[in-house]
Coordinates of C-alpha atoms and ligand atoms in Angstrom, one line a residue:
M278 CA 0.0 0.0 0.0
I279 CA 1.2 3.5 -0.8
P280 CA 1.5 5.6 2.4
T281 CA -0.5 8.8 2.2
L282 CA 2.2 11.3 2.7
A283 CA 1.9 13.6 -0.3
G284 CA 3.2 17.1 0.3
R285 CA 5.0 16.1 3.6
D286 CA 8.6 16.9 4.7
F287 CA 10.9 14.2 6.1
L288 CA 13.2 16.2 8.3
K289 CA 13.3 13.6 11.1
E290 CA 11.5 10.3 12.0
L291 CA 9.3 12.2 14.4
D292 CA 7.6 14.0 11.5
F293 CA 5.7 10.8 10.9
T294 CA 3.4 8.8 13.0
V295 CA 4.3 5.2 13.9
E296 CA 1.7 4.0 11.3
E297 CA 3.1 6.3 8.6
Y298 CA 6.7 5.4 9.3
T299 CA 6.2 1.7 9.4
A300 CA 4.0 2.0 6.2
L301 CA 7.1 3.6 4.5
I302 CA 9.2 0.6 5.4
D303 CA 6.6 -1.8 3.9
Y304 CA 6.3 0.4 0.9
S305 CA 10.1 0.4 0.4
A306 CA 10.0 -3.4 0.5
E307 CA 7.2 -3.3 -2.1
L308 CA 9.1 -1.0 -4.4
K309 CA 12.2 -3.2 -4.1
K310 CA 10.3 -6.2 -5.1
L311 CA 8.7 -4.4 -8.0
H312 CA 12.1 -3.4 -9.3
A313 CA 13.6 -6.9 -8.9
A314 CA 10.7 -8.3 -10.8
G315 CA 11.3 -5.8 -13.6
D316 CA 7.8 -4.5 -13.2
E317 CA 8.7 -0.9 -12.5
P318 CA 7.4 1.4 -15.1
I319 CA 9.8 4.3 -15.7
R320 CA 7.6 7.1 -16.9
A321 CA 8.3 10.8 -17.2
T322 CA 6.3 12.6 -14.6
G323 CA 7.2 16.1 -15.7
K324 CA 8.6 16.7 -12.2
A325 CA 12.1 17.3 -11.0
I326 CA 13.9 17.4 -7.7
A327 CA 16.9 19.4 -6.3
L328 CA 19.7 17.6 -4.4
V329 CA 21.6 20.1 -2.2
F330 CA 24.7 18.9 -0.4
E331 CA 26.7 21.0 2.0
K332 CA 28.8 17.9 3.0
T333 CA 30.1 15.1 0.8
S334 CA 28.2 12.0 0.1
T335 CA 28.3 8.7 -1.9
R336 CA 25.3 6.7 -0.8
T337 CA 22.7 9.4 -0.1
R338 CA 23.5 11.3 -3.3
C339 CA 23.5 8.1 -5.5
A340 CA 20.3 6.8 -3.9
F341 CA 18.5 10.0 -4.6
E342 CA 19.8 10.1 -8.2
R343 CA 19.0 6.5 -8.8
A344 CA 15.5 6.9 -7.3
A345 CA 14.9 10.0 -9.5
Y346 CA 15.8 7.9 -12.5
D347 CA 13.5 5.1 -11.6
L348 CA 10.6 7.4 -10.8
G349 CA 11.0 9.4 -14.1
L350 CA 12.0 12.6 -12.3
G351 CA 14.6 15.1 -13.5
H352 CA 17.2 16.1 -10.9
V353 CA 19.8 18.7 -10.2
Y354 CA 22.8 18.1 -7.9
M355 CA 24.3 21.1 -6.1
D356 CA 27.4 21.0 -3.9
P357 CA 28.5 24.0 -1.8
A358 CA 31.1 25.0 -4.3
G359 CA 28.5 25.0 -7.1
S360 CA 25.9 27.2 -5.6
Q361 CA 25.4 30.4 -3.7
L362 CA 24.1 28.6 -0.7
G363 CA 25.4 29.8 2.6
H364 CA 28.1 32.2 1.5
K365 CA 26.1 34.5 -0.8
E366 CA 22.5 33.5 -0.3
S367 CA 20.6 32.5 2.9
I368 CA 19.1 29.1 3.4
S369 CA 15.7 30.7 3.5
D370 CA 16.1 32.5 0.2
T371 CA 17.5 29.3 -1.3
G372 CA 14.4 27.4 -0.1
H373 CA 12.1 30.0 -1.8
V374 CA 14.1 29.9 -5.1
L375 CA 14.3 26.1 -5.3
S376 CA 10.7 25.5 -4.5
G377 CA 9.8 27.8 -7.4
M378 CA 11.6 25.4 -9.8
F379 CA 11.4 21.9 -8.2
N380 CA 8.8 19.5 -6.8
G381 CA 11.0 18.4 -3.9
I382 CA 14.3 19.3 -2.2
E383 CA 16.9 17.0 -0.6
Y384 CA 19.2 18.8 1.7
R385 CA 22.3 17.6 3.5
G386 CA 23.3 20.4 5.8
F387 CA 25.4 21.3 8.8
S388 CA 22.5 21.9 11.2
Q389 CA 19.0 20.8 11.8
A390 CA 18.1 24.5 12.3
S391 CA 19.1 25.1 8.7
M392 CA 17.0 22.1 7.7
T393 CA 13.9 23.6 9.3
E394 CA 14.7 27.0 7.9
L395 CA 14.8 25.6 4.4
A396 CA 11.6 23.5 4.9
D397 CA 9.8 26.6 6.3
A398 CA 10.7 28.6 3.2
A399 CA 10.0 25.9 0.7
D400 CA 6.4 24.9 -0.2
V401 CA 7.5 21.5 -1.6
P402 CA 8.6 18.4 0.3
V403 CA 12.1 18.7 1.9
W404 CA 14.0 15.5 2.7
N405 CA 16.8 15.5 5.3
G406 CA 19.8 13.8 3.7
L407 CA 21.7 14.2 7.0
S408 CA 22.1 16.9 9.5
D409 CA 24.1 17.2 12.8
E410 CA 21.1 15.8 14.7
W411 CA 19.3 13.3 12.5
H412 CA 19.8 10.9 9.5
P413 CA 16.3 9.8 8.8
T414 CA 16.7 8.2 5.4
Q415 CA 19.5 6.1 6.8
S416 CA 17.5 4.7 9.7
L417 CA 14.6 3.9 7.3
C418 CA 17.0 1.9 5.3
D419 CA 18.3 0.2 8.4
M420 CA 14.8 -0.8 9.6
L421 CA 14.2 -2.4 6.1
T422 CA 17.6 -4.2 6.2
M423 CA 17.0 -5.6 9.7
Q424 CA 13.5 -6.8 8.7
E425 CA 15.0 -8.5 5.6
H426 CA 17.7 -10.2 7.7
S427 CA 15.6 -11.5 10.5
A428 CA 12.9 -14.2 10.6
K429 CA 11.3 -12.4 13.5
P430 CA 8.5 -9.9 13.4
R431 CA 9.7 -6.3 13.4
N432 CA 8.8 -5.7 17.1
A433 CA 10.8 -8.8 18.2
I434 CA 14.1 -7.6 16.8
S435 CA 16.9 -6.4 19.0
F436 CA 20.0 -4.3 18.1
A437 CA 22.9 -2.8 19.9
Y438 CA 24.5 0.5 18.7
L439 CA 28.1 0.8 19.9
G440 CA 30.5 3.8 19.8
D441 CA 29.5 7.4 19.3
T442 CA 26.1 7.1 20.8
E443 CA 25.4 10.8 20.5
D444 CA 25.6 11.2 16.8
N445 CA 23.0 11.8 14.1
V446 CA 22.7 8.1 13.1
A447 CA 22.4 7.0 16.8
N448 CA 19.6 9.5 17.4
S449 CA 17.8 8.4 14.3
L450 CA 18.1 4.7 15.2
V451 CA 16.8 5.3 18.7
V452 CA 13.6 6.8 17.4
A453 CA 13.3 4.5 14.4
G454 CA 13.7 1.4 16.7
A455 CA 11.0 2.8 19.0
M456 CA 8.7 3.3 16.0
C457 CA 9.2 -0.4 15.1
G458 CA 8.8 -1.6 18.7
M459 CA 12.3 -3.0 18.9
D460 CA 14.7 -3.7 21.8
V461 CA 17.3 -1.0 21.3
R462 CA 20.5 -1.0 23.3
I463 CA 22.8 2.0 23.2
V464 CA 26.3 1.0 24.3
G465 CA 28.9 3.7 24.8
P466 CA 30.4 6.1 27.4
K467 CA 27.9 7.9 29.5
S468 CA 29.4 11.3 28.4
R469 CA 28.1 10.6 24.9
W470 CA 24.7 9.0 25.6
T471 CA 21.6 10.0 23.6
P472 CA 20.4 13.5 24.4
Q473 CA 17.5 13.6 26.9
R474 CA 15.0 15.1 24.4
V475 CA 15.6 12.2 22.0
I476 CA 15.2 9.7 24.9
D477 CA 11.9 11.4 25.9
A478 CA 10.6 11.2 22.4
A479 CA 11.6 7.5 22.1
D480 CA 10.0 6.7 25.5
A481 CA 6.7 8.3 24.4
I482 CA 6.7 6.2 21.3
N483 CA 7.8 3.0 23.1
A484 CA 4.8 3.4 25.5
G485 CA 2.6 2.7 22.4
T486 CA 4.7 0.2 20.4
G487 CA 6.1 -1.9 23.3
G488 CA 9.7 -1.1 22.3
T489 CA 12.5 -0.7 24.9
L490 CA 15.5 1.6 25.1
T491 CA 18.5 0.7 27.3
H492 CA 21.7 2.6 27.8
T493 CA 24.8 1.0 29.2
E494 CA 28.6 1.4 29.3
D495 CA 29.1 -2.3 29.6
V496 CA 29.7 -3.9 26.2
D497 CA 29.0 -7.5 27.2
D498 CA 25.7 -6.6 28.9
G499 CA 24.7 -4.4 26.0
V500 CA 25.2 -6.8 23.2
R501 CA 24.0 -10.0 24.9
G502 CA 21.4 -11.8 22.7
V503 CA 21.0 -9.1 20.1
D504 CA 20.2 -9.8 16.5
F505 CA 22.2 -6.9 15.1
V506 CA 25.4 -5.0 16.1
Y507 CA 25.6 -1.5 14.6
T508 CA 28.3 1.2 14.7
D509 CA 29.2 4.4 13.0
V510 CA 32.3 6.6 12.7
W511 CA 33.6 8.2 15.8
L512 CA 33.9 11.7 14.3
S513 CA 31.1 13.0 12.2
M514 CA 31.3 15.4 9.3
G515 CA 31.4 18.9 10.5
E516 CA 33.1 18.0 13.8
S517 CA 36.6 19.4 14.4
K518 CA 39.5 17.1 13.5
D519 CA 41.1 18.2 16.8
L520 CA 38.7 15.9 18.5
W521 CA 40.1 12.7 16.9
D522 CA 42.6 11.8 19.8
Q523 CA 40.0 12.4 22.5
R524 CA 37.3 10.4 20.6
I525 CA 39.6 7.5 19.9
E526 CA 40.6 7.2 23.6
L527 CA 37.0 7.4 24.7
L528 CA 35.5 5.0 22.2
L529 CA 38.2 2.4 21.6
P530 CA 36.6 0.2 24.2
Y531 CA 33.5 0.2 22.1
Q532 CA 35.1 -1.0 18.8
V533 CA 33.2 -3.7 17.2
N534 CA 35.6 -6.7 16.9
A535 CA 35.3 -10.5 16.9
A536 CA 35.0 -10.5 20.7
V537 CA 32.0 -8.2 20.6
M538 CA 30.3 -10.3 18.0
E539 CA 31.1 -13.4 20.1
A540 CA 29.7 -11.7 23.2
T541 CA 26.3 -11.5 21.6
G542 CA 26.0 -15.2 22.1
N543 CA 24.1 -15.3 18.9
P544 CA 25.8 -17.1 16.0
D545 CA 23.4 -15.5 13.6
A546 CA 24.1 -11.9 14.8
K547 CA 24.7 -9.5 11.9
F548 CA 27.0 -6.5 11.7
M549 CA 25.7 -3.2 10.3
H550 CA 27.3 0.2 9.5
C551 CA 25.8 3.2 7.7
L552 CA 29.2 3.7 5.9
P553 CA 31.7 5.0 5.2
A554 CA 33.8 3.0 7.7
F555 CA 37.3 3.1 9.1
H556 CA 38.0 -0.6 9.0
D557 CA 41.4 -0.6 7.2
R558 CA 44.1 1.7 6.0
N559 CA 42.9 2.0 2.4
T560 CA 41.7 5.6 2.7
T561 CA 43.7 8.8 3.2
V562 CA 42.2 9.4 6.6
G563 CA 42.6 5.7 7.6
E564 CA 46.3 5.9 6.7
Q565 CA 46.7 9.2 8.6
I566 CA 45.1 7.7 11.7
Y567 CA 47.3 4.6 11.4
E568 CA 50.4 6.8 11.2
H569 CA 49.3 8.9 14.2
T570 CA 48.0 6.2 16.5
G571 CA 49.2 2.8 15.1
L572 CA 45.5 1.7 14.8
S573 CA 44.6 0.1 11.5
A574 CA 40.9 0.1 12.3
L575 CA 38.7 2.3 14.4
E576 CA 35.0 1.6 15.0
V577 CA 35.1 -1.8 13.4
T578 CA 37.9 -4.3 12.7
D579 CA 38.4 -5.4 9.2
E580 CA 37.8 -9.0 10.4
V581 CA 34.2 -8.2 11.4
F582 CA 33.6 -5.8 8.4
T583 CA 34.6 -8.5 5.9
S584 CA 33.0 -11.4 7.8
D585 CA 30.0 -13.4 6.8
A586 CA 28.1 -11.6 9.6
S587 CA 28.5 -8.3 7.8
I588 CA 25.5 -7.1 5.8
V589 CA 26.9 -3.6 5.2
F590 CA 26.6 -3.7 1.4
E591 CA 23.1 -5.1 1.4
Q592 CA 22.3 -2.3 3.8
S593 CA 23.9 0.4 1.6
S594 CA 21.9 -0.7 -1.5
N595 CA 18.7 -0.4 0.5
R596 CA 19.3 3.3 0.7
W597 CA 18.1 3.4 -2.9
H598 CA 14.8 1.6 -2.3
T599 CA 13.9 3.4 0.9
I600 CA 14.8 6.8 -0.5
K601 CA 12.7 6.0 -3.6
A602 CA 9.8 5.2 -1.3
V603 CA 10.1 8.5 0.6
V604 CA 10.3 10.5 -2.7
A605 CA 7.4 8.6 -4.4
A606 CA 5.2 8.8 -1.3
T607 CA 5.8 12.5 -0.5
L608 CA 5.5 13.6 -4.1
G609 CA 2.3 11.5 -4.4
L610 CA 3.6 9.7 -7.4
K611 CA 1.4 6.6 -6.9
V612 CA 4.1 4.1 -8.0
G613 CA 3.5 0.5 -7.0
L614 CA -0.3 0.4 -7.1
Ligands
LIG221 N1 25.5 6.6 4.9 C1 25.6 7.7 4.2 O1 24.8 8.6 4.4 O2 26.6 7.7 3.3 P1 27.0 9.0 2.5 O3 27.7 10.0 3.4 O4 28.0 8.4 1.5 O5 25.8 9.5 1.8
LIG222 N1 27.7 10.2 11.7 C1 28.2 10.3 10.3 C2 27.3 9.6 9.4 C3 27.8 9.5 7.9 C4 26.8 8.8 7.0 C5 28.5 11.7 9.9 O1 27.6 12.5 10.2 O2 29.5 12.0 9.3

């Protein structure tokens, strides 16, 4: 069924009700199936979308571009160097300009406040492609991926998120997990636990869905019995590189390694990561970190990243299907009837 979300923004998971959010997961699965069966009509809609990125991206950009292609939408990609955004034109003016030419706007920005400013100015749907606080198209993909890799009903799934438990992906997973009624374990140092306002929002949702949210500093307790172990980078885009040393010292005990996967006690436990990941030295930053610290991996070891338990690439391809569902539903395209 197509969720009735025409005209709506997707700035954070909390913009949707539990019913709307879970309907989007199901709709993503439906669109994925339709595509795999070769039954997806690619038809020109006469509509076009703008993709605005203040920070770099591989997955989010490609998923929006691929979704646009599948849905018969034109699209324009703008990076900070290629537009007036920020340096010469305000976010708000940009929102007015873009909504006069496009039917929807994806925005990856430095702050959630800018996200809201853009959405307030635009009278077309705005989709958050990542901000400092939330990464809602990522968590939607993660919920679909967990569902696909578990025989359990959605509300019986458990996952542990280890590492920088205060970042955008962690916040989004806390709320998305609550929407799905899951057992969510946040495992990291107390100084970087989930902000209270996010916990309050998740608690309110969990009261209705039966989900649970646990915070712990103890890795063994946190991961015991879970179906999925999830982590993200320890320093997010937009944060000062000066924080690397402090973050590494604080978060190294929460690295996902073979011992952590073993501590789940679940031989079928799967490993997830939103990507990109520092699991080896094959990147400029990875090599610099190795030279500086002697560590050849940070948030996840290469052993776990490349193991059979790792579903990171299945996960990344689901960005395409879930983003397509968001775009189709909010533009009211009626694909998949
Ligand atoms: N996971 C994710 O958002 O990846 P990109 O930064 O490559 O878009
Ligand atoms: N927390 C990371 C997620 C990247 C997809 C960041 O914001 O850089």
